[in-house]
Amino acid sequence: MLIEIDFNSSEAIYIQLRNQIVMEIAQDKLHDGDSLPSVRNLANILGVNMHTVNKAYAMLREEGYLKLDRRKGAVISVEKNNKASEMDKINNYMQMIVAHAICKEISKEEMKQMIGEMYDTFLL
């Protein structure tokens, strides 16, 4: 697992950490059953506060990407919830993305192309 934190980014560190872990799952670099470093260990590696890593792990657990195991610590475990519920969540995220694209005069066709290319990248 390769995590790179941009300390100059306006995006919170715990969000960067969470996003990179989700990306690694989507790119098939992390799999169900893989253990993540302990909160303390990852905080030391990244040079961040333990509470930051703990917050990212808590968010991942709430979103159904990992489980906490007393023996193994944080373990990747992607829940396959009700598809309709997941589509509702994604729809909520996408509304803001589409609104942003419209405001910046990015066409529907350009958006479709970007999404298609992203799917292709993840599914290689």
mmCIF file with all atom_site columns, C-alpha atoms in Angstrom:
data_model
loop_
_atom_site.group_PDB
_atom_site.id
_atom_site.type_symbol
_atom_site.label_atom_id
_atom_site.label_alt_id
_atom_site.label_comp_id
_atom_site.label_asym_id
_atom_site.label_entity_id
_atom_site.label_seq_id
_atom_site.pdbx_PDB_ins_code
_atom_site.Cartn_x
_atom_site.Cartn_y
_atom_site.Cartn_z
_atom_site.occupancy
_atom_site.B_iso_or_equiv
_atom_site.pdbx_formal_charge
_atom_site.auth_seq_id
_atom_site.auth_comp_id
_atom_site.auth_asym_id
_atom_site.auth_atom_id
_atom_site.pdbx_PDB_model_num
ATOM 1   C CA . MET A 1 1   ? 0.000   0.000   0.000   1.00 0.00 ? 1   MET A CA 1
ATOM 2   C CA . LEU A 1 2   ? 1.433   3.331   -1.070  1.00 0.00 ? 2   LEU A CA 1
ATOM 3   C CA . ILE A 1 3   ? -0.148  6.359   0.570   1.00 0.00 ? 3   ILE A CA 1
ATOM 4   C CA . GLU A 1 4   ? 1.013   9.852   -0.315  1.00 0.00 ? 4   GLU A CA 1
ATOM 5   C CA . ILE A 1 5   ? -0.257  12.746  1.752   1.00 0.00 ? 5   ILE A CA 1
ATOM 6   C CA . ASP A 1 6   ? -0.210  16.271  0.347   1.00 0.00 ? 6   ASP A CA 1
ATOM 7   C CA . PHE A 1 7   ? 0.229   18.476  3.389   1.00 0.00 ? 7   PHE A CA 1
ATOM 8   C CA . ASN A 1 8   ? -0.349  21.573  1.217   1.00 0.00 ? 8   ASN A CA 1
ATOM 9   C CA . SER A 1 9   ? -3.725  20.371  -0.046  1.00 0.00 ? 9   SER A CA 1
ATOM 10  C CA . SER A 1 10  ? -6.931  22.043  1.062   1.00 0.00 ? 10  SER A CA 1
ATOM 11  C CA . GLU A 1 11  ? -8.393  18.527  1.401   1.00 0.00 ? 11  GLU A CA 1
ATOM 12  C CA . ALA A 1 12  ? -8.254  17.167  4.956   1.00 0.00 ? 12  ALA A CA 1
ATOM 13  C CA . ILE A 1 13  ? -5.570  14.536  5.559   1.00 0.00 ? 13  ILE A CA 1
ATOM 14  C CA . TYR A 1 14  ? -8.059  11.935  6.809   1.00 0.00 ? 14  TYR A CA 1
ATOM 15  C CA . ILE A 1 15  ? -10.065 12.384  3.579   1.00 0.00 ? 15  ILE A CA 1
ATOM 16  C CA . GLN A 1 16  ? -6.903  11.976  1.476   1.00 0.00 ? 16  GLN A CA 1
ATOM 17  C CA . LEU A 1 17  ? -6.090  8.791   3.375   1.00 0.00 ? 17  LEU A CA 1
ATOM 18  C CA . ARG A 1 18  ? -9.614  7.407   3.034   1.00 0.00 ? 18  ARG A CA 1
ATOM 19  C CA . ASN A 1 19  ? -9.773  8.253   -0.671  1.00 0.00 ? 19  ASN A CA 1
ATOM 20  C CA . GLN A 1 20  ? -6.449  6.597   -1.420  1.00 0.00 ? 20  GLN A CA 1
ATOM 21  C CA . ILE A 1 21  ? -7.470  3.393   0.351   1.00 0.00 ? 21  ILE A CA 1
ATOM 22  C CA . VAL A 1 22  ? -10.766 3.283   -1.588  1.00 0.00 ? 22  VAL A CA 1
ATOM 23  C CA . MET A 1 23  ? -8.811  3.897   -4.828  1.00 0.00 ? 23  MET A CA 1
ATOM 24  C CA . GLU A 1 24  ? -6.463  1.008   -4.034  1.00 0.00 ? 24  GLU A CA 1
ATOM 25  C CA . ILE A 1 25  ? -9.458  -1.274  -3.446  1.00 0.00 ? 25  ILE A CA 1
ATOM 26  C CA . ALA A 1 26  ? -11.028 -0.180  -6.746  1.00 0.00 ? 26  ALA A CA 1
ATOM 27  C CA . GLN A 1 27  ? -7.716  -0.714  -8.560  1.00 0.00 ? 27  GLN A CA 1
ATOM 28  C CA . ASP A 1 28  ? -7.465  -4.222  -7.084  1.00 0.00 ? 28  ASP A CA 1
ATOM 29  C CA . LYS A 1 29  ? -4.308  -3.355  -5.125  1.00 0.00 ? 29  LYS A CA 1
ATOM 30  C CA . LEU A 1 30  ? -6.061  -4.062  -1.817  1.00 0.00 ? 30  LEU A CA 1
ATOM 31  C CA . HIS A 1 31  ? -8.346  -7.070  -1.429  1.00 0.00 ? 31  HIS A CA 1
ATOM 32  C CA . ASP A 1 32  ? -10.861 -8.421  1.054   1.00 0.00 ? 32  ASP A CA 1
ATOM 33  C CA . GLY A 1 33  ? -8.945  -9.861  3.984   1.00 0.00 ? 33  GLY A CA 1
ATOM 34  C CA . ASP A 1 34  ? -5.864  -7.644  3.573   1.00 0.00 ? 34  ASP A CA 1
ATOM 35  C CA . SER A 1 35  ? -4.739  -6.067  6.826   1.00 0.00 ? 35  SER A CA 1
ATOM 36  C CA . LEU A 1 36  ? -3.977  -2.376  7.014   1.00 0.00 ? 36  LEU A CA 1
ATOM 37  C CA . PRO A 1 37  ? -1.226  -1.031  9.270   1.00 0.00 ? 37  PRO A CA 1
ATOM 38  C CA . SER A 1 38  ? -2.227  -0.236  12.829  1.00 0.00 ? 38  SER A CA 1
ATOM 39  C CA . VAL A 1 39  ? -3.374  3.308   13.504  1.00 0.00 ? 39  VAL A CA 1
ATOM 40  C CA . ARG A 1 40  ? -0.166  4.037   15.397  1.00 0.00 ? 40  ARG A CA 1
ATOM 41  C CA . ASN A 1 41  ? 2.093   2.486   12.754  1.00 0.00 ? 41  ASN A CA 1
ATOM 42  C CA . LEU A 1 42  ? 0.442   4.260   9.814   1.00 0.00 ? 42  LEU A CA 1
ATOM 43  C CA . ALA A 1 43  ? 0.468   7.573   11.690  1.00 0.00 ? 43  ALA A CA 1
ATOM 44  C CA . ASN A 1 44  ? 4.213   7.163   12.270  1.00 0.00 ? 44  ASN A CA 1
ATOM 45  C CA . ILE A 1 45  ? 4.860   6.218   8.629   1.00 0.00 ? 45  ILE A CA 1
ATOM 46  C CA . LEU A 1 46  ? 2.887   9.187   7.303   1.00 0.00 ? 46  LEU A CA 1
ATOM 47  C CA . GLY A 1 47  ? 4.005   11.636  9.971   1.00 0.00 ? 47  GLY A CA 1
ATOM 48  C CA . VAL A 1 48  ? 0.464   12.477  11.018  1.00 0.00 ? 48  VAL A CA 1
ATOM 49  C CA . ASN A 1 49  ? -1.509  12.393  14.245  1.00 0.00 ? 49  ASN A CA 1
ATOM 50  C CA . MET A 1 50  ? -2.984  9.036   15.289  1.00 0.00 ? 50  MET A CA 1
ATOM 51  C CA . HIS A 1 51  ? -6.431  10.648  15.539  1.00 0.00 ? 51  HIS A CA 1
ATOM 52  C CA . THR A 1 52  ? -6.214  11.501  11.824  1.00 0.00 ? 52  THR A CA 1
ATOM 53  C CA . VAL A 1 53  ? -5.647  7.864   10.856  1.00 0.00 ? 53  VAL A CA 1
ATOM 54  C CA . ASN A 1 54  ? -8.287  6.728   13.337  1.00 0.00 ? 54  ASN A CA 1
ATOM 55  C CA . LYS A 1 55  ? -10.814 9.117   11.768  1.00 0.00 ? 55  LYS A CA 1
ATOM 56  C CA . ALA A 1 56  ? -10.042 7.790   8.267   1.00 0.00 ? 56  ALA A CA 1
ATOM 57  C CA . TYR A 1 57  ? -10.382 4.179   9.460   1.00 0.00 ? 57  TYR A CA 1
ATOM 58  C CA . ALA A 1 58  ? -13.671 5.002   11.229  1.00 0.00 ? 58  ALA A CA 1
ATOM 59  C CA . MET A 1 59  ? -15.003 6.585   8.048   1.00 0.00 ? 59  MET A CA 1
ATOM 60  C CA . LEU A 1 60  ? -13.968 3.546   5.990   1.00 0.00 ? 60  LEU A CA 1
ATOM 61  C CA . ARG A 1 61  ? -15.673 1.258   8.514   1.00 0.00 ? 61  ARG A CA 1
ATOM 62  C CA . GLU A 1 62  ? -18.884 3.304   8.407   1.00 0.00 ? 62  GLU A CA 1
ATOM 63  C CA . GLU A 1 63  ? -18.857 3.258   4.601   1.00 0.00 ? 63  GLU A CA 1
ATOM 64  C CA . GLY A 1 64  ? -18.436 -0.527  4.512   1.00 0.00 ? 64  GLY A CA 1
ATOM 65  C CA . TYR A 1 65  ? -14.821 -0.804  3.340   1.00 0.00 ? 65  TYR A CA 1
ATOM 66  C CA . LEU A 1 66  ? -13.171 -2.303  6.397   1.00 0.00 ? 66  LEU A CA 1
ATOM 67  C CA . LYS A 1 67  ? -13.822 -4.138  9.604   1.00 0.00 ? 67  LYS A CA 1
ATOM 68  C CA . LEU A 1 68  ? -11.925 -4.088  12.843  1.00 0.00 ? 68  LEU A CA 1
ATOM 69  C CA . ASP A 1 69  ? -10.660 -7.477  13.993  1.00 0.00 ? 69  ASP A CA 1
ATOM 70  C CA . ARG A 1 70  ? -9.253  -7.815  17.506  1.00 0.00 ? 70  ARG A CA 1
ATOM 71  C CA . ARG A 1 71  ? -6.417  -10.016 16.295  1.00 0.00 ? 71  ARG A CA 1
ATOM 72  C CA . LYS A 1 72  ? -5.684  -8.553  12.850  1.00 0.00 ? 72  LYS A CA 1
ATOM 73  C CA . GLY A 1 73  ? -6.624  -4.898  13.397  1.00 0.00 ? 73  GLY A CA 1
ATOM 74  C CA . ALA A 1 74  ? -8.133  -3.048  10.434  1.00 0.00 ? 74  ALA A CA 1
ATOM 75  C CA . VAL A 1 75  ? -8.981  -5.503  7.648   1.00 0.00 ? 75  VAL A CA 1
ATOM 76  C CA . ILE A 1 76  ? -10.344 -4.733  4.184   1.00 0.00 ? 76  ILE A CA 1
ATOM 77  C CA . SER A 1 77  ? -13.898 -6.042  3.979   1.00 0.00 ? 77  SER A CA 1
ATOM 78  C CA . VAL A 1 78  ? -16.029 -4.450  1.293   1.00 0.00 ? 78  VAL A CA 1
ATOM 79  C CA . GLU A 1 79  ? -19.721 -4.813  2.082   1.00 0.00 ? 79  GLU A CA 1
ATOM 80  C CA . LYS A 1 80  ? -21.959 -5.376  -0.911  1.00 0.00 ? 80  LYS A CA 1
ATOM 81  C CA . ASN A 1 81  ? -25.046 -3.585  0.392   1.00 0.00 ? 81  ASN A CA 1
ATOM 82  C CA . ASN A 1 82  ? -28.391 -3.166  -1.241  1.00 0.00 ? 82  ASN A CA 1
ATOM 83  C CA . LYS A 1 83  ? -27.632 -1.939  -4.775  1.00 0.00 ? 83  LYS A CA 1
ATOM 84  C CA . ALA A 1 84  ? -30.509 0.582   -4.738  1.00 0.00 ? 84  ALA A CA 1
ATOM 85  C CA . SER A 1 85  ? -29.156 2.117   -1.531  1.00 0.00 ? 85  SER A CA 1
ATOM 86  C CA . GLU A 1 86  ? -25.647 2.347   -2.973  1.00 0.00 ? 86  GLU A CA 1
ATOM 87  C CA . MET A 1 87  ? -26.981 3.913   -6.161  1.00 0.00 ? 87  MET A CA 1
ATOM 88  C CA . ASP A 1 88  ? -28.811 6.536   -4.082  1.00 0.00 ? 88  ASP A CA 1
ATOM 89  C CA . LYS A 1 89  ? -25.552 7.437   -2.321  1.00 0.00 ? 89  LYS A CA 1
ATOM 90  C CA . ILE A 1 90  ? -23.671 7.640   -5.609  1.00 0.00 ? 90  ILE A CA 1
ATOM 91  C CA . ASN A 1 91  ? -26.469 9.717   -7.119  1.00 0.00 ? 91  ASN A CA 1
ATOM 92  C CA . ASN A 1 92  ? -26.044 12.224  -4.293  1.00 0.00 ? 92  ASN A CA 1
ATOM 93  C CA . TYR A 1 93  ? -22.282 12.464  -4.931  1.00 0.00 ? 93  TYR A CA 1
ATOM 94  C CA . MET A 1 94  ? -22.775 12.722  -8.681  1.00 0.00 ? 94  MET A CA 1
ATOM 95  C CA . GLN A 1 95  ? -25.314 15.560  -8.459  1.00 0.00 ? 95  GLN A CA 1
ATOM 96  C CA . MET A 1 96  ? -22.635 17.902  -7.158  1.00 0.00 ? 96  MET A CA 1
ATOM 97  C CA . ILE A 1 97  ? -20.107 16.688  -9.726  1.00 0.00 ? 97  ILE A CA 1
ATOM 98  C CA . VAL A 1 98  ? -22.566 17.229  -12.578 1.00 0.00 ? 98  VAL A CA 1
ATOM 99  C CA . ALA A 1 99  ? -23.524 20.657  -11.231 1.00 0.00 ? 99  ALA A CA 1
ATOM 100 C CA . HIS A 1 100 ? -19.844 21.569  -11.077 1.00 0.00 ? 100 HIS A CA 1
ATOM 101 C CA . ALA A 1 101 ? -19.325 20.336  -14.652 1.00 0.00 ? 101 ALA A CA 1
ATOM 102 C CA . ILE A 1 102 ? -22.288 22.355  -15.927 1.00 0.00 ? 102 ILE A CA 1
ATOM 103 C CA . CYS A 1 103 ? -21.026 25.508  -14.208 1.00 0.00 ? 103 CYS A CA 1
ATOM 104 C CA . LYS A 1 104 ? -17.604 24.990  -15.812 1.00 0.00 ? 104 LYS A CA 1
ATOM 105 C CA . GLU A 1 105 ? -19.179 24.316  -19.232 1.00 0.00 ? 105 GLU A CA 1
ATOM 106 C CA . ILE A 1 106 ? -18.109 20.673  -19.423 1.00 0.00 ? 106 ILE A CA 1
ATOM 107 C CA . SER A 1 107 ? -20.490 18.912  -21.784 1.00 0.00 ? 107 SER A CA 1
ATOM 108 C CA . LYS A 1 108 ? -22.459 15.737  -21.153 1.00 0.00 ? 108 LYS A CA 1
ATOM 109 C CA . GLU A 1 109 ? -20.403 13.998  -23.843 1.00 0.00 ? 109 GLU A CA 1
ATOM 110 C CA . GLU A 1 110 ? -17.136 15.081  -22.179 1.00 0.00 ? 110 GLU A CA 1
ATOM 111 C CA . MET A 1 111 ? -18.413 13.779  -18.846 1.00 0.00 ? 111 MET A CA 1
ATOM 112 C CA . LYS A 1 112 ? -19.393 10.443  -20.395 1.00 0.00 ? 112 LYS A CA 1
ATOM 113 C CA . GLN A 1 113 ? -15.942 10.172  -21.960 1.00 0.00 ? 113 GLN A CA 1
ATOM 114 C CA . MET A 1 114 ? -14.216 10.920  -18.634 1.00 0.00 ? 114 MET A CA 1
ATOM 115 C CA . ILE A 1 115 ? -16.322 8.361   -16.777 1.00 0.00 ? 115 ILE A CA 1
ATOM 116 C CA . GLY A 1 116 ? -15.727 5.747   -19.468 1.00 0.00 ? 116 GLY A CA 1
ATOM 117 C CA . GLU A 1 117 ? -11.978 6.328   -19.315 1.00 0.00 ? 117 GLU A CA 1
ATOM 118 C CA . MET A 1 118 ? -12.019 6.093   -15.521 1.00 0.00 ? 118 MET A CA 1
ATOM 119 C CA . TYR A 1 119 ? -13.855 2.760   -15.609 1.00 0.00 ? 119 TYR A CA 1
ATOM 120 C CA . ASP A 1 120 ? -11.362 1.487   -18.178 1.00 0.00 ? 120 ASP A CA 1
ATOM 121 C CA . THR A 1 121 ? -8.442  2.564   -15.964 1.00 0.00 ? 121 THR A CA 1
ATOM 122 C CA . PHE A 1 122 ? -9.814  0.797   -12.898 1.00 0.00 ? 122 PHE A CA 1
ATOM 123 C CA . LEU A 1 123 ? -10.787 -2.377  -14.712 1.00 0.00 ? 123 LEU A CA 1
ATOM 124 C CA . LEU A 1 124 ? -7.448  -3.020  -16.451 1.00 0.00 ? 124 LEU A CA 1
#
